[in-house]
mmCIF file of C-alpha atoms in Angstrom:
data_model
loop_
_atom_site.group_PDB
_atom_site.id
_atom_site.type_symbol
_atom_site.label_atom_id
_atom_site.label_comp_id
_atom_site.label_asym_id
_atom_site.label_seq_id
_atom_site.Cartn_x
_atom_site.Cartn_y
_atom_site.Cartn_z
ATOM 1 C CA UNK X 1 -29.851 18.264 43.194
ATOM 2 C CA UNK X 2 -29.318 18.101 39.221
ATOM 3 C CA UNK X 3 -31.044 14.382 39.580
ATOM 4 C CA UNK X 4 -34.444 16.192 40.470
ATOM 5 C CA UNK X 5 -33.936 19.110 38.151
ATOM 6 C CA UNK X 6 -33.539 16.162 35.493
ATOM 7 C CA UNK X 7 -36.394 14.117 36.948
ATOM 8 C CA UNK X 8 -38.702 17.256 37.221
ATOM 9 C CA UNK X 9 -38.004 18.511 33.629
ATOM 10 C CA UNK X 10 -38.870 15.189 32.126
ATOM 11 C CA UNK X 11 -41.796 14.725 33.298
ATOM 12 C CA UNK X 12 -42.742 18.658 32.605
ATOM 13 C CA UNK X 13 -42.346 17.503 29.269
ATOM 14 C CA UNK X 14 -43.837 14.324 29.020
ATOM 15 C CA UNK X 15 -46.760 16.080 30.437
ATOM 16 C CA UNK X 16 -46.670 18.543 27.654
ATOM 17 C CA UNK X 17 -45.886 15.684 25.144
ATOM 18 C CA UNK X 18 -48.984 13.995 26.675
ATOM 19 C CA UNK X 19 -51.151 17.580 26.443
ATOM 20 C CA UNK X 20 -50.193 18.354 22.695
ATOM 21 C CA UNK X 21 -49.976 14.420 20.871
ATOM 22 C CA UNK X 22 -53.055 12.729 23.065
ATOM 23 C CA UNK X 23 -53.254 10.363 20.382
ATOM 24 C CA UNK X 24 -50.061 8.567 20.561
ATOM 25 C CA UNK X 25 -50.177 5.210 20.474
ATOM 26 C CA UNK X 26 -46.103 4.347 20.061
ATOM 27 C CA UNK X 27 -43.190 5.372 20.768
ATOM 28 C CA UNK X 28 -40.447 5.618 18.295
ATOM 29 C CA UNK X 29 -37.193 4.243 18.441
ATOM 30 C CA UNK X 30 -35.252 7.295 18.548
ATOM 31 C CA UNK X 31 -37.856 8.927 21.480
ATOM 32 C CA UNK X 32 -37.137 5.404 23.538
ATOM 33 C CA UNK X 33 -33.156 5.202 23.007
ATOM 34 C CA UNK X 34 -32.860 9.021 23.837
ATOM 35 C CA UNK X 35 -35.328 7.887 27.295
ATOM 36 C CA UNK X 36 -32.705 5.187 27.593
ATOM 37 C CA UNK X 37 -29.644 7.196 27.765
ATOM 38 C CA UNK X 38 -31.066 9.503 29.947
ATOM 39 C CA UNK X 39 -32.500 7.399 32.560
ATOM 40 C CA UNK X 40 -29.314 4.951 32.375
ATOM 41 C CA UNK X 41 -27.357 8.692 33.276
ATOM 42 C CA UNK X 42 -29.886 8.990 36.015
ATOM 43 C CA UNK X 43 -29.590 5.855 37.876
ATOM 44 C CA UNK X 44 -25.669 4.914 37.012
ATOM 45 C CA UNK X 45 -24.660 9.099 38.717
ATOM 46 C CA UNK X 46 -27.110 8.641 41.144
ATOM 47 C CA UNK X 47 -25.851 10.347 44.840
ATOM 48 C CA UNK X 48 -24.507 7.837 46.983
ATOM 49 C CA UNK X 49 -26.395 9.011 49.524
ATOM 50 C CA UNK X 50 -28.983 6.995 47.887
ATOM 51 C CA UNK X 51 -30.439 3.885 50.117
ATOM 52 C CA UNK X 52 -28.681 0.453 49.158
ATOM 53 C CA UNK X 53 -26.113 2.745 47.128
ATOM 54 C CA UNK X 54 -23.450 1.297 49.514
ATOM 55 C CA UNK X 55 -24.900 -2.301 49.743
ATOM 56 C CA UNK X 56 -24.725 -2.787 46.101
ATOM 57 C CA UNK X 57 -21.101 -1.437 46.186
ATOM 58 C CA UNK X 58 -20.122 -3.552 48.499
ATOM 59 C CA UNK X 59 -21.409 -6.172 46.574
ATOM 60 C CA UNK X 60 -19.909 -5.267 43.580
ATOM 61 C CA UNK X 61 -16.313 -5.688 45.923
ATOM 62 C CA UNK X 62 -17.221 -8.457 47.645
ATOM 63 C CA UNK X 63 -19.401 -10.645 45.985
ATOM 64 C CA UNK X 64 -18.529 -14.332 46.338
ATOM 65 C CA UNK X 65 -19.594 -17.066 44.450
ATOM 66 C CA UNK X 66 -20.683 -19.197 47.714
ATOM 67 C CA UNK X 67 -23.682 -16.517 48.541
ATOM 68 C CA UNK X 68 -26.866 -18.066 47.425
ATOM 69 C CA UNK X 69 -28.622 -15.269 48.413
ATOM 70 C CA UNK X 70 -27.914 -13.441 45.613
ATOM 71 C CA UNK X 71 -29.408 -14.487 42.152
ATOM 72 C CA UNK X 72 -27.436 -15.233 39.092
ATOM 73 C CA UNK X 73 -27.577 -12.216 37.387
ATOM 74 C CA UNK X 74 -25.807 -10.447 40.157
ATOM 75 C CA UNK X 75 -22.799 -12.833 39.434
ATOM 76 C CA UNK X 76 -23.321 -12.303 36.144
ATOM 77 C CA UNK X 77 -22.990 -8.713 35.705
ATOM 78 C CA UNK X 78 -20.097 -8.677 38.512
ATOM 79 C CA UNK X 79 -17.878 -10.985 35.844
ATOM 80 C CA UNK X 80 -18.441 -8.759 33.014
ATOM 81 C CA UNK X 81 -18.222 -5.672 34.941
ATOM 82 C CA UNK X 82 -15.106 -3.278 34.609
ATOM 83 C CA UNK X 83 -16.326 -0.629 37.116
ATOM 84 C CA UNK X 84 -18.801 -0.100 39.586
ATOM 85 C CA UNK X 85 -20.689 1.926 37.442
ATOM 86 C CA UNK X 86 -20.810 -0.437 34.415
ATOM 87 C CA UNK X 87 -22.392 -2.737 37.006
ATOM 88 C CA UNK X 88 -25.272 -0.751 37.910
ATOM 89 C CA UNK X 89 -25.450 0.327 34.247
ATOM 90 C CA UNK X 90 -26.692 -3.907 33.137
ATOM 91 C CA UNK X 91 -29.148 -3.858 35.548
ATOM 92 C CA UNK X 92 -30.410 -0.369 35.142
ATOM 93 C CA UNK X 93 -30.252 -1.458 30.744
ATOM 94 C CA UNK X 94 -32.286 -4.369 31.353
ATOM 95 C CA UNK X 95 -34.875 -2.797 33.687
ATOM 96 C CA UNK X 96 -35.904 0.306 31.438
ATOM 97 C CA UNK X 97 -35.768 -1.306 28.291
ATOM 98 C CA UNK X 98 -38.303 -4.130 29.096
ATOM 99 C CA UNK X 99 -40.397 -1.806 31.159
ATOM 100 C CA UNK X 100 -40.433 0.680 27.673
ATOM 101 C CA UNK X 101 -40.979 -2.381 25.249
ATOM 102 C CA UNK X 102 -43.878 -3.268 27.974
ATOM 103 C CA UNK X 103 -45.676 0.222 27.970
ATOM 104 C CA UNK X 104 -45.084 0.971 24.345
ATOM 105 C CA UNK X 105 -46.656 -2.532 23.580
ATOM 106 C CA UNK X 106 -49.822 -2.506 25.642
ATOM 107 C CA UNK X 107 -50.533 0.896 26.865
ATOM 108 C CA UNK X 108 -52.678 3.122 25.048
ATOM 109 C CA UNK X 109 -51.470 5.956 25.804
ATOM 110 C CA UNK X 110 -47.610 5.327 26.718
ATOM 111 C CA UNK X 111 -46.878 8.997 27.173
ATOM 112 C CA UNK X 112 -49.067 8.770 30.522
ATOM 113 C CA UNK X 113 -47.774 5.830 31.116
ATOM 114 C CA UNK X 114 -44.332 7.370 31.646
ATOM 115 C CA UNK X 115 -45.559 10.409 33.516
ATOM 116 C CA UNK X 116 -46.771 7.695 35.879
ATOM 117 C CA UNK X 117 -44.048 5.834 35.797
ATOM 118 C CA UNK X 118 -41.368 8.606 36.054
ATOM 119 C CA UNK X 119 -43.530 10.422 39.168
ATOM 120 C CA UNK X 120 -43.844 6.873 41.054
ATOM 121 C CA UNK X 121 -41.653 4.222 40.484
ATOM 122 C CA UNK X 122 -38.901 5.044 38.864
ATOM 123 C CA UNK X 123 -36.680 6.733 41.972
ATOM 124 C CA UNK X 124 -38.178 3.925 44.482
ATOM 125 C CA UNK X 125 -37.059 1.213 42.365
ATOM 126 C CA UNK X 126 -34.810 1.767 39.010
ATOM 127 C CA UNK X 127 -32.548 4.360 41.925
ATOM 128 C CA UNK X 128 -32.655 1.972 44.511
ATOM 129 C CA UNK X 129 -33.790 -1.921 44.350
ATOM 130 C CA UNK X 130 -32.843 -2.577 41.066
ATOM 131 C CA UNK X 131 -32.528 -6.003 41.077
ATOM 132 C CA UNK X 132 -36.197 -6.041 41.942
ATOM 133 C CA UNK X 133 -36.265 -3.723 39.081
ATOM 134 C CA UNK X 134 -35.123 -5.310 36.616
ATOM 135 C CA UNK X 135 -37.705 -8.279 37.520
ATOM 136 C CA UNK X 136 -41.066 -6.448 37.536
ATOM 137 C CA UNK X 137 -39.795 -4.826 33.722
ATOM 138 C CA UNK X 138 -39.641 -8.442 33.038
ATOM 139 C CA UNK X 139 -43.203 -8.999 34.212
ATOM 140 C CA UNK X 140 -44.333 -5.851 33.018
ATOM 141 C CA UNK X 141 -43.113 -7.221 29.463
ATOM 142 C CA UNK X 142 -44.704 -11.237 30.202
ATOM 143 C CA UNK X 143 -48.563 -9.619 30.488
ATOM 144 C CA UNK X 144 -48.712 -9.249 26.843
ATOM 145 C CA UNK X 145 -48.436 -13.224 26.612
ATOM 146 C CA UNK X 146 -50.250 -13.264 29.950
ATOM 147 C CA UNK X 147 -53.259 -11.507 27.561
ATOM 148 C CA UNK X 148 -52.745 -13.475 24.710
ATOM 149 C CA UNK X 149 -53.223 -16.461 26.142
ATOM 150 C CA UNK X 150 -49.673 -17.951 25.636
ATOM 151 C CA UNK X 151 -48.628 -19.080 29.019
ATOM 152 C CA UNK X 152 -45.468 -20.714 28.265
ATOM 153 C CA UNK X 153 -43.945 -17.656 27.387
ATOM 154 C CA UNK X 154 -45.215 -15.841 29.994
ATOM 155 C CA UNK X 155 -44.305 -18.154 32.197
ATOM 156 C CA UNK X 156 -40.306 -18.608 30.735
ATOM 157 C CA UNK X 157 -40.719 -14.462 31.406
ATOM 158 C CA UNK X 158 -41.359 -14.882 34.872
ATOM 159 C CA UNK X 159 -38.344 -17.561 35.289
ATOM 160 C CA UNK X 160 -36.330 -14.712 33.599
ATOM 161 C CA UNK X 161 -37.175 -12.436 35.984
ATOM 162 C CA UNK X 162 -36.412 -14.640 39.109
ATOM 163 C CA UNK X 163 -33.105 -14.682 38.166
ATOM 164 C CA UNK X 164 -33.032 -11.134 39.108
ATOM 165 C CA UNK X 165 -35.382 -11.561 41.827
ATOM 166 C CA UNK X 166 -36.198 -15.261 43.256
ATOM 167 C CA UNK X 167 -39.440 -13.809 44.972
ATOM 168 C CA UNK X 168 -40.661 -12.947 41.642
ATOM 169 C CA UNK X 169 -42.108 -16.650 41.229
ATOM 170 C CA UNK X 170 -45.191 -15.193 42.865
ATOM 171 C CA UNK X 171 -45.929 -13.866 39.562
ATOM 172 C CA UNK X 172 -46.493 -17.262 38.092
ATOM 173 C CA UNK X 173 -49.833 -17.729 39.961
ATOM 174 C CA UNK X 174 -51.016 -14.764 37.454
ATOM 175 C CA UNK X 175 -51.892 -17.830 34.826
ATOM 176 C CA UNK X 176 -54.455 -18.886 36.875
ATOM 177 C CA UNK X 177 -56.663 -15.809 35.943
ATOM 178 C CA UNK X 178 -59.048 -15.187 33.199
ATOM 179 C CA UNK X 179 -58.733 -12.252 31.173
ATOM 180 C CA UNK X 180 -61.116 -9.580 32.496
ATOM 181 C CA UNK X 181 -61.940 -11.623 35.591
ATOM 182 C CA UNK X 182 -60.390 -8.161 37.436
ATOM 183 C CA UNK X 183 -64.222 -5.902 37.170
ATOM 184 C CA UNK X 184 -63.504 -2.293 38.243
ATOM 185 C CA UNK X 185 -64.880 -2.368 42.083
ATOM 186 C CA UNK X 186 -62.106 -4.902 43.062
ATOM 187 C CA UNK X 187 -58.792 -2.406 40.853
ATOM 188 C CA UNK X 188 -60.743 0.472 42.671
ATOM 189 C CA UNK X 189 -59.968 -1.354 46.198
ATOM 190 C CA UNK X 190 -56.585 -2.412 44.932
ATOM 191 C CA UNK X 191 -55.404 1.072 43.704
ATOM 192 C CA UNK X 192 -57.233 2.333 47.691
ATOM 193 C CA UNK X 193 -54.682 -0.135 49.182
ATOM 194 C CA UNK X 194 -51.921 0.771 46.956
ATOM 195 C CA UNK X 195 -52.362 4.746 48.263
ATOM 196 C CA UNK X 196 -52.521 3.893 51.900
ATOM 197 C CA UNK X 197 -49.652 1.454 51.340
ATOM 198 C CA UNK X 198 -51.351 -1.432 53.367
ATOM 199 C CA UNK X 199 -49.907 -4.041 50.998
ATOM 200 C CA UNK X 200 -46.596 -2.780 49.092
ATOM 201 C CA UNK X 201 -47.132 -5.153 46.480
ATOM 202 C CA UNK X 202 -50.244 -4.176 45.419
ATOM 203 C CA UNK X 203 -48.571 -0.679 44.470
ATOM 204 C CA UNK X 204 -47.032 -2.631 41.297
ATOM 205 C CA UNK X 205 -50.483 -3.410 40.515
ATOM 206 C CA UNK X 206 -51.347 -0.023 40.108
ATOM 207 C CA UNK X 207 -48.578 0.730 37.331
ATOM 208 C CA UNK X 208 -50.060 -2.519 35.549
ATOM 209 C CA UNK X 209 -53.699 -0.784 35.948
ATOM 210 C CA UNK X 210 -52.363 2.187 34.318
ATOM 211 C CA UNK X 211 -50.186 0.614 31.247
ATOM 212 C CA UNK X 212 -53.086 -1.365 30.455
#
């Protein structure tokens, strides 16, 4: 219960923040480490009543080095992890501070941004698959170089992120697209398809749509 008294109060007030400072352009340092410790409080308490809440402790107790289905990261954070918590803690570290460094850096108006964010994807995916998580704040963070043109970065983002998430490679094929070859009819059918949830990945697309 006090996760969606939190959850609702921020975004009351990011939606109030967004009403009264319109202009915005940045966030400052102290607004995004206060976001940090909050959301990090969030995820790490979460109830464990949660989906996967009892998959990923299980594989915090039982993780063994011969699974390849698991990416690095998860062995990673299992070595240098005291306590279950401090284990959900890296991932949930890594995923909200590239996804704020991403919206503060190329959304105009990063107070929507995290209305959207907080209202959509932010239970769905920093509460329950955050590995996946902590992969699209990677890509989130990549389309800057993705706009500017620099594809090697970009693309050592992306291999970054598939260490979280191996399926994240699919994001590589993003180089292959001129800026503003997207026109508006084709986000309008992509955002249509997001709603109706006939392709789940297309959802992600959306968020992108709406940092930009």
């Amino acid at each position: 219960m006090y996760i969606k008294i939190i959850l609702i109060t921020l975004l009351i007030v990011f939606i109030l923040l967004q009403q009264l400072y319109p202009r915005t352009k940045h966030l400052s340092i102290g607004f995004i480490c206060l976001f940090i410790i909050i959301s990090l409080f969030i995820i790490v308490f979460r109830p464990s009543s949660m989906p996967d809440y009892i998959n990923y402790k299980d594989l915090y107790n039982h993780l063994a080095l011969d699974e390849y289905r698991y990416e690095p990261t998860a062995f990673l954070f299992r070595s240098i992890s005291p306590s279950f918590l401090f284990f959900l803690m890296c991932f949930a570290l890594v995923s909200i501070s590239f996804k704020l460094k991403a919206i503060n850096s190329i959304s105009p108006y990063p107070l929507l941004s995290l209305v959207c964010f907080l209202s959509t994807y932010f239970v769905f995916h920093d509460m329950i698959q955050i590995r996946l998580s902590c992969a699209i704040g990677i890509f989130l963070f990549s389309l800057k170089y993705l706009i500017e043109g620099n594809r090697i970065k970009y693309l050592l983002c992306i291999a970054i992120a598939t260490l979280f998430q191996y399926s994240s490679i699919i994001f590589a094929v993003f180089i292959f697209l001129k800026n503003k070859s997207l026109n508006i009819k084709l986000w309008v059918i992509i955002i249509l398809l997001s709603l109706i949830g006939v392709l789940k990945v297309l959802s992600l697309l959306f968020f992108v749509f709406v940092i930009f």
